[in-house]
mmCIF file of C-alpha atoms and ligand atoms in Angstrom:
data_model
loop_
_atom_site.group_PDB
_atom_site.id
_atom_site.type_symbol
_atom_site.label_atom_id
_atom_site.label_comp_id
_atom_site.label_asym_id
_atom_site.label_seq_id
_atom_site.Cartn_x
_atom_site.Cartn_y
_atom_site.Cartn_z
ATOM 1 C CA MET A 1 -58.179 -45.639 16.197
ATOM 2 C CA SER A 2 -56.702 -42.842 18.324
ATOM 3 C CA LYS A 3 -55.067 -40.904 15.454
ATOM 4 C CA ILE A 4 -56.601 -40.431 12.033
ATOM 5 C CA ASN A 5 -54.632 -39.141 9.087
ATOM 6 C CA ILE A 6 -56.555 -36.855 6.763
ATOM 7 C CA LEU A 7 -54.610 -35.333 3.877
ATOM 8 C CA GLY A 8 -51.370 -35.518 5.818
ATOM 9 C CA ILE A 9 -52.667 -34.112 9.097
ATOM 10 C CA SER A 10 -52.822 -36.488 12.026
ATOM 11 C CA PHE A 11 -56.058 -35.779 13.924
ATOM 12 C CA ASP A 12 -56.837 -36.996 17.431
ATOM 13 C CA ASN A 13 -60.015 -39.054 17.237
ATOM 14 C CA LEU A 14 -61.621 -37.514 20.316
ATOM 15 C CA SER A 15 -65.063 -36.254 21.237
ATOM 16 C CA LYS A 16 -65.210 -32.724 22.620
ATOM 17 C CA ASP A 17 -65.476 -34.021 26.202
ATOM 18 C CA GLU A 18 -62.493 -36.316 25.713
ATOM 19 C CA ALA A 19 -60.488 -33.454 24.212
ATOM 20 C CA VAL A 20 -61.285 -31.216 27.203
ATOM 21 C CA LYS A 21 -60.258 -34.006 29.574
ATOM 22 C CA LYS A 22 -56.962 -34.433 27.755
ATOM 23 C CA ALA A 23 -56.393 -30.656 27.828
ATOM 24 C CA LEU A 24 -57.016 -30.596 31.586
ATOM 25 C CA SER A 25 -54.459 -33.326 32.076
ATOM 26 C CA LEU A 26 -51.910 -31.406 29.956
ATOM 27 C CA ILE A 27 -52.656 -28.341 32.075
ATOM 28 C CA ALA A 28 -52.193 -30.332 35.287
ATOM 29 C CA GLY A 29 -48.796 -31.459 33.990
ATOM 30 C CA LYS A 30 -47.859 -27.838 33.109
ATOM 31 C CA SER A 31 -47.031 -29.138 29.658
ATOM 32 C CA GLY A 32 -46.135 -25.853 27.946
ATOM 33 C CA ASP A 33 -47.372 -27.624 24.820
ATOM 34 C CA TYR A 34 -49.964 -26.596 22.208
ATOM 35 C CA ILE A 35 -53.236 -27.638 20.613
ATOM 36 C CA CYS A 36 -54.339 -27.027 17.013
ATOM 37 C CA THR A 37 -57.881 -26.862 15.670
ATOM 38 C CA PRO A 38 -57.628 -26.964 11.869
ATOM 39 C CA ASN A 39 -60.685 -26.598 9.631
ATOM 40 C CA SER A 40 -60.994 -27.472 5.921
ATOM 41 C CA VAL A 41 -59.312 -24.252 4.763
ATOM 42 C CA ILE A 42 -56.356 -24.708 7.126
ATOM 43 C CA LEU A 43 -56.058 -28.351 6.044
ATOM 44 C CA SER A 44 -55.927 -27.202 2.457
ATOM 45 C CA MET A 45 -53.301 -24.546 3.305
ATOM 46 C CA ALA A 46 -51.225 -27.206 5.070
ATOM 47 C CA GLY A 47 -51.294 -29.290 1.874
ATOM 48 C CA GLU A 48 -49.243 -26.550 0.234
ATOM 49 C CA ASP A 49 -47.192 -25.455 3.216
ATOM 50 C CA GLU A 50 -44.865 -28.047 4.767
ATOM 51 C CA LYS A 51 -44.022 -25.740 7.693
ATOM 52 C CA LEU A 52 -47.666 -25.340 8.628
ATOM 53 C CA LYS A 53 -48.257 -29.078 8.264
ATOM 54 C CA ASN A 54 -45.266 -29.779 10.474
ATOM 55 C CA ALA A 55 -46.400 -27.240 13.084
ATOM 56 C CA ILE A 56 -49.854 -28.832 13.278
ATOM 57 C CA ASN A 57 -48.570 -32.404 13.361
ATOM 58 C CA SER A 58 -46.040 -31.546 16.083
ATOM 59 C CA SER A 59 -48.736 -30.350 18.492
ATOM 60 C CA ALA A 60 -49.989 -32.241 21.543
ATOM 61 C CA MET A 61 -53.526 -32.494 20.173
ATOM 62 C CA VAL A 62 -55.144 -31.860 16.775
ATOM 63 C CA LEU A 63 -58.903 -31.321 16.752
ATOM 64 C CA ALA A 64 -61.216 -31.283 13.731
ATOM 65 C CA ASP A 65 -62.803 -27.849 13.622
ATOM 66 C CA GLY A 66 -65.154 -28.246 10.685
ATOM 67 C CA MET A 67 -67.783 -30.514 9.219
ATOM 68 C CA GLY A 68 -65.696 -30.689 6.042
ATOM 69 C CA VAL A 69 -62.885 -32.409 7.935
ATOM 70 C CA VAL A 70 -65.309 -34.888 9.510
ATOM 71 C CA ALA A 71 -66.954 -35.517 6.110
ATOM 72 C CA ALA A 72 -63.512 -36.123 4.558
ATOM 73 C CA SER A 73 -62.707 -38.619 7.322
ATOM 74 C CA LYS A 74 -65.907 -40.524 6.491
ATOM 75 C CA ILE A 75 -65.306 -40.488 2.738
ATOM 76 C CA ARG A 76 -61.844 -41.877 3.390
ATOM 77 C CA LYS A 77 -63.337 -44.630 5.559
ATOM 78 C CA THR A 78 -61.499 -43.542 8.682
ATOM 79 C CA PRO A 79 -64.311 -41.673 10.453
ATOM 80 C CA LEU A 80 -63.606 -39.179 13.193
ATOM 81 C CA LYS A 81 -65.967 -39.343 16.191
ATOM 82 C CA GLU A 82 -67.247 -35.807 15.837
ATOM 83 C CA ARG A 83 -66.484 -32.233 14.948
ATOM 84 C CA VAL A 84 -64.781 -30.381 17.783
ATOM 85 C CA ALA A 85 -65.172 -26.704 16.894
ATOM 86 C CA GLY A 86 -62.433 -24.577 18.450
ATOM 87 C CA ILE A 87 -64.961 -22.217 19.978
ATOM 88 C CA ASP A 88 -66.975 -25.075 21.576
ATOM 89 C CA PHE A 89 -63.786 -26.673 22.860
ATOM 90 C CA ALA A 90 -62.650 -23.319 24.304
ATOM 91 C CA ALA A 91 -66.015 -22.685 25.983
ATOM 92 C CA SER A 92 -66.073 -26.154 27.574
ATOM 93 C CA LEU A 93 -62.480 -25.868 28.741
ATOM 94 C CA LEU A 94 -63.135 -22.402 30.185
ATOM 95 C CA TYR A 95 -66.146 -23.804 32.007
ATOM 96 C CA GLU A 96 -64.089 -26.648 33.527
ATOM 97 C CA LEU A 97 -61.341 -24.205 34.496
ATOM 98 C CA SER A 98 -63.904 -21.899 36.116
ATOM 99 C CA LEU A 99 -64.905 -24.758 38.433
ATOM 100 C CA ILE A 100 -61.369 -25.121 39.749
ATOM 101 C CA GLY A 101 -60.351 -21.457 39.790
ATOM 102 C CA GLY A 102 -58.172 -21.909 36.722
ATOM 103 C CA SER A 103 -56.609 -19.041 34.803
ATOM 104 C CA VAL A 104 -56.569 -17.897 31.207
ATOM 105 C CA PHE A 105 -54.508 -15.419 29.192
ATOM 106 C CA LEU A 106 -56.039 -14.037 25.982
ATOM 107 C CA PHE A 107 -53.683 -13.288 23.101
ATOM 108 C CA GLY A 108 -54.980 -12.057 19.762
ATOM 109 C CA SER A 109 -57.371 -9.756 17.951
ATOM 110 C CA LEU A 110 -57.581 -5.958 18.308
ATOM 111 C CA PRO A 111 -56.952 -4.391 21.730
ATOM 112 C CA ASN A 112 -60.524 -3.268 22.425
ATOM 113 C CA VAL A 113 -61.902 -6.584 21.172
ATOM 114 C CA ALA A 114 -59.545 -8.653 23.348
ATOM 115 C CA ASN A 115 -60.482 -6.577 26.412
ATOM 116 C CA LYS A 116 -64.192 -6.945 25.682
ATOM 117 C CA ALA A 117 -63.745 -10.727 25.317
ATOM 118 C CA ALA A 118 -61.982 -10.819 28.701
ATOM 119 C CA GLU A 119 -64.907 -8.973 30.282
ATOM 120 C CA ASN A 120 -67.471 -11.292 28.710
ATOM 121 C CA ILE A 121 -65.542 -14.421 29.688
ATOM 122 C CA SER A 122 -65.345 -13.232 33.327
ATOM 123 C CA THR A 123 -69.103 -12.731 33.334
ATOM 124 C CA ALA A 124 -69.951 -15.980 31.569
ATOM 125 C CA PHE A 125 -67.559 -18.145 33.593
ATOM 126 C CA PRO A 126 -67.487 -16.801 37.151
ATOM 127 C CA GLY A 127 -64.583 -18.393 38.981
ATOM 128 C CA ILE A 128 -62.169 -18.140 36.113
ATOM 129 C CA ILE A 129 -59.136 -15.927 36.585
ATOM 130 C CA ILE A 130 -58.143 -13.823 33.577
ATOM 131 C CA ASN A 131 -54.541 -13.089 34.315
ATOM 132 C CA GLY A 132 -53.517 -11.400 31.103
ATOM 133 C CA VAL A 133 -54.708 -9.918 27.823
ATOM 134 C CA SER A 134 -52.659 -8.949 24.791
ATOM 135 C CA ASP A 135 -53.869 -7.891 21.367
ATOM 136 C CA GLY A 136 -52.495 -9.748 18.364
ATOM 137 C CA TYR A 137 -51.138 -6.803 16.387
ATOM 138 C CA TYR A 138 -49.149 -4.294 18.440
ATOM 139 C CA TYR A 139 -47.333 -6.523 20.914
ATOM 140 C CA ASP A 140 -43.610 -6.757 21.564
ATOM 141 C CA GLU A 141 -42.528 -10.403 21.488
ATOM 142 C CA GLN A 142 -40.194 -10.225 24.499
ATOM 143 C CA GLU A 143 -42.564 -8.169 26.610
ATOM 144 C CA LEU A 144 -45.367 -10.555 25.798
ATOM 145 C CA SER A 145 -43.339 -13.622 26.806
ATOM 146 C CA ALA A 146 -42.376 -11.906 30.079
ATOM 147 C CA LYS A 147 -46.012 -11.011 30.741
ATOM 148 C CA ILE A 148 -47.160 -14.587 30.078
ATOM 149 C CA ASN A 149 -44.393 -16.078 32.230
ATOM 150 C CA GLU A 150 -45.311 -13.806 35.083
ATOM 151 C CA ALA A 151 -48.995 -14.697 34.804
ATOM 152 C CA LYS A 152 -48.395 -18.473 34.420
ATOM 153 C CA PRO A 153 -51.851 -19.102 32.956
ATOM 154 C CA ASP A 154 -53.370 -22.562 32.803
ATOM 155 C CA LEU A 155 -54.645 -21.798 29.321
ATOM 156 C CA LEU A 156 -53.147 -19.399 26.793
ATOM 157 C CA MET A 157 -55.633 -18.675 23.997
ATOM 158 C CA VAL A 158 -53.653 -17.880 20.854
ATOM 159 C CA CYS A 159 -56.025 -16.238 18.377
ATOM 160 C CA LEU A 160 -53.972 -14.918 15.465
ATOM 161 C CA GLY A 161 -55.571 -16.919 12.641
ATOM 162 C CA ALA A 162 -53.778 -19.557 10.570
ATOM 163 C CA PRO A 163 -50.932 -20.062 9.824
ATOM 164 C CA LYS A 164 -49.619 -17.357 12.172
ATOM 165 C CA GLN A 165 -50.915 -18.906 15.384
ATOM 166 C CA GLU A 166 -49.617 -22.412 14.590
ATOM 167 C CA MET A 167 -46.137 -21.116 13.718
ATOM 168 C CA TRP A 168 -46.077 -18.928 16.835
ATOM 169 C CA MET A 169 -47.088 -21.786 19.126
ATOM 170 C CA GLN A 170 -44.551 -24.195 17.640
ATOM 171 C CA LYS A 171 -41.808 -21.627 18.227
ATOM 172 C CA GLN A 172 -42.936 -20.998 21.808
ATOM 173 C CA ARG A 173 -43.544 -24.617 22.826
ATOM 174 C CA GLY A 174 -41.723 -25.459 26.042
ATOM 175 C CA LYS A 175 -40.522 -21.869 26.503
ATOM 176 C CA LEU A 176 -43.525 -20.431 28.325
ATOM 177 C CA LYS A 177 -44.704 -21.066 31.879
ATOM 178 C CA ILE A 178 -48.187 -22.189 30.926
ATOM 179 C CA GLY A 179 -50.378 -25.244 31.248
ATOM 180 C CA ILE A 180 -51.289 -25.391 27.586
ATOM 181 C CA MET A 181 -51.845 -23.034 24.655
ATOM 182 C CA ALA A 182 -54.475 -23.474 21.973
ATOM 183 C CA GLY A 183 -54.738 -21.901 18.521
ATOM 184 C CA LEU A 184 -58.328 -20.757 18.361
ATOM 185 C CA GLY A 185 -58.607 -18.460 15.321
ATOM 186 C CA GLY A 186 -61.439 -15.989 15.656
ATOM 187 C CA SER A 187 -62.617 -17.192 19.092
ATOM 188 C CA ILE A 188 -61.691 -13.945 20.880
ATOM 189 C CA ASP A 189 -63.870 -12.086 18.344
ATOM 190 C CA VAL A 190 -66.757 -14.443 19.105
ATOM 191 C CA PHE A 191 -66.361 -14.118 22.899
ATOM 192 C CA ALA A 192 -66.253 -10.336 22.444
ATOM 193 C CA GLY A 193 -69.519 -10.476 20.476
ATOM 194 C CA GLU A 194 -67.733 -8.946 17.476
ATOM 195 C CA SER A 195 -68.413 -11.882 15.215
ATOM 196 C CA LYS A 196 -71.454 -14.019 15.704
ATOM 197 C CA ARG A 197 -71.659 -17.775 15.449
ATOM 198 C CA ALA A 198 -74.176 -19.099 12.961
ATOM 199 C CA PRO A 199 -77.672 -19.619 14.418
ATOM 200 C CA LEU A 200 -78.286 -23.198 15.567
ATOM 201 C CA VAL A 201 -80.313 -24.069 12.503
ATOM 202 C CA TRP A 202 -77.303 -23.281 10.255
ATOM 203 C CA GLN A 203 -75.072 -25.300 12.566
ATOM 204 C CA LYS A 204 -77.491 -28.239 12.386
ATOM 205 C CA LEU A 205 -77.587 -27.983 8.595
ATOM 206 C CA ARG A 206 -73.784 -28.165 8.799
ATOM 207 C CA ALA A 207 -73.594 -24.885 6.902
ATOM 208 C CA GLU A 208 -71.851 -22.719 9.485
ATOM 209 C CA TRP A 209 -69.057 -22.109 6.964
ATOM 210 C CA LEU A 210 -71.586 -20.719 4.451
ATOM 211 C CA TYR A 211 -73.112 -18.442 7.101
ATOM 212 C CA ARG A 212 -69.665 -17.080 7.954
ATOM 213 C CA MET A 213 -68.950 -16.473 4.285
ATOM 214 C CA ILE A 214 -72.158 -14.510 3.836
ATOM 215 C CA LYS A 215 -71.492 -12.476 6.989
ATOM 216 C CA GLU A 216 -67.823 -11.900 6.193
ATOM 217 C CA PRO A 217 -67.565 -11.685 2.377
ATOM 218 C CA LYS A 218 -63.730 -11.540 2.583
ATOM 219 C CA ARG A 219 -64.020 -15.260 3.315
ATOM 220 C CA PHE A 220 -65.088 -15.847 -0.302
ATOM 221 C CA MET A 221 -61.342 -15.566 -0.961
ATOM 222 C CA GLN A 222 -61.117 -18.931 0.793
ATOM 223 C CA LEU A 223 -63.314 -20.638 -1.827
ATOM 224 C CA PRO A 224 -60.392 -21.841 -4.008
ATOM 225 C CA MET A 225 -58.818 -23.398 -0.877
ATOM 226 C CA LEU A 226 -62.117 -25.076 -0.008
ATOM 227 C CA PHE A 227 -62.457 -26.337 -3.563
ATOM 228 C CA LYS A 228 -58.950 -27.795 -3.470
ATOM 229 C CA PHE A 229 -59.765 -29.418 -0.140
ATOM 230 C CA ILE A 230 -62.920 -31.052 -1.555
ATOM 231 C CA CYS A 231 -60.995 -32.317 -4.601
ATOM 232 C CA ARG A 232 -58.201 -33.791 -2.503
ATOM 233 C CA ALA A 233 -60.632 -35.309 0.002
ATOM 234 C CA THR A 234 -62.833 -36.960 -2.606
ATOM 235 C CA VAL A 235 -60.685 -37.659 -5.674
ATOM 236 C CA LYS A 236 -57.953 -39.379 -3.729
ATOM 237 C CA ARG A 237 -60.542 -41.559 -2.073
ATOM 238 C CA GLY A 238 -59.018 -44.612 -0.429
ATOM 239 C CA GLU A 239 -55.567 -43.109 -0.113
ATOM 240 C CA ARG A 240 -55.049 -42.854 3.627
ATOM 241 C CA HIS A 241 -51.897 -40.882 3.970
ATOM 242 C CA GLY A 242 -52.672 -38.218 1.355
HETATM 243 N N1 LIG B 1 -55.300 -11.577 14.110
HETATM 244 C C1 LIG B 1 -54.370 -11.083 14.996
HETATM 245 N N2 LIG B 1 -53.136 -10.728 14.532
HETATM 246 C C2 LIG B 1 -52.793 -10.852 13.221
HETATM 247 C C3 LIG B 1 -53.744 -11.382 12.324
HETATM 248 C C4 LIG B 1 -55.001 -11.752 12.799
HETATM 249 O O1 LIG B 1 -54.643 -10.950 16.185
HETATM 250 O O2 LIG B 1 -51.679 -10.503 12.867
HETATM 251 C C5 LIG B 1 -56.619 -11.970 14.626
HETATM 252 C C6 LIG B 1 -57.800 -11.334 13.936
HETATM 253 O O3 LIG B 1 -58.040 -10.041 14.485
HETATM 254 C C7 LIG B 1 -58.897 -12.321 14.261
HETATM 255 C C8 LIG B 1 -58.131 -13.644 14.307
HETATM 256 O O4 LIG B 1 -56.767 -13.332 14.378
HETATM 257 O O5 LIG B 1 -59.406 -12.048 15.552
HETATM 258 C C9 LIG B 1 -58.349 -14.509 13.072
HETATM 259 O O6 LIG B 1 -59.660 -14.825 12.984
HETATM 260 P P1 LIG B 1 -60.222 -15.711 11.777
HETATM 261 O O7 LIG B 1 -61.637 -15.952 12.078
HETATM 262 O O8 LIG B 1 -59.838 -15.104 10.463
HETATM 263 O O9 LIG B 1 -59.355 -17.015 11.969
HETATM 264 P P2 LIG B 1 -59.668 -18.470 11.445
HETATM 265 O O10 LIG B 1 -60.438 -19.115 12.551
HETATM 266 O O11 LIG B 1 -60.460 -18.334 10.174
HETATM 267 O O12 LIG B 1 -58.269 -19.009 11.260
#
């Protein structure tokens, strides 16, 4: 199955490598389109927010960023191939772009953090062209669009967190001279070294979400959303278009 519906969100059933390949082809076609990477919390938010659900479902590609989403797909007997974490997808796509001299524009996070991420990405992926950086707080919408259109990046990383980034991308789809844009949450923070990914052992235990909660206690606020997600994913077992 190429599309899998989980709680009303239509996921692309792709491995990370397949997703990167599809992104490269969208970039080659200068699609101007967008990619979403919802996790369990975003899925739960979308259950209560038709506009967010619509923004995600209208995108060119929806990737499952979270073991919870993959687990839900298995419980509902429509298994997704694998988890495609936004940060892993971004790193692989940046690597592929670095091989062909591709370009990236970073949009999101605090100014010093976004600049640090740009520096680190240039070092980690020699060959990539960073042709623009904008923070996600103090920008002027028109100036930003002009800056992006002048840069014409292959990839525009939109890191504003959900639902802001999904709504922004839906509004901008087709209006910007870009290959593709992707909503990647806290990825700029991770590339900047501001927030750390869970050590591998936590990732293998599929408890990256718990690690992030412990490191960033404000995420405990997300627990009710996670609880709702688990209830909807398990209680409505068997219902495919939840
Ligand atoms: N952010 C932003 N502008 C805003 C709100 C948030 O640039 O108006 C940034 C924030 O600094 C952080 C990212 O968006 O870098 C959200 O990261 P988070 O990990 O919370 O996103 P998630 O992956 O959980 O959606």
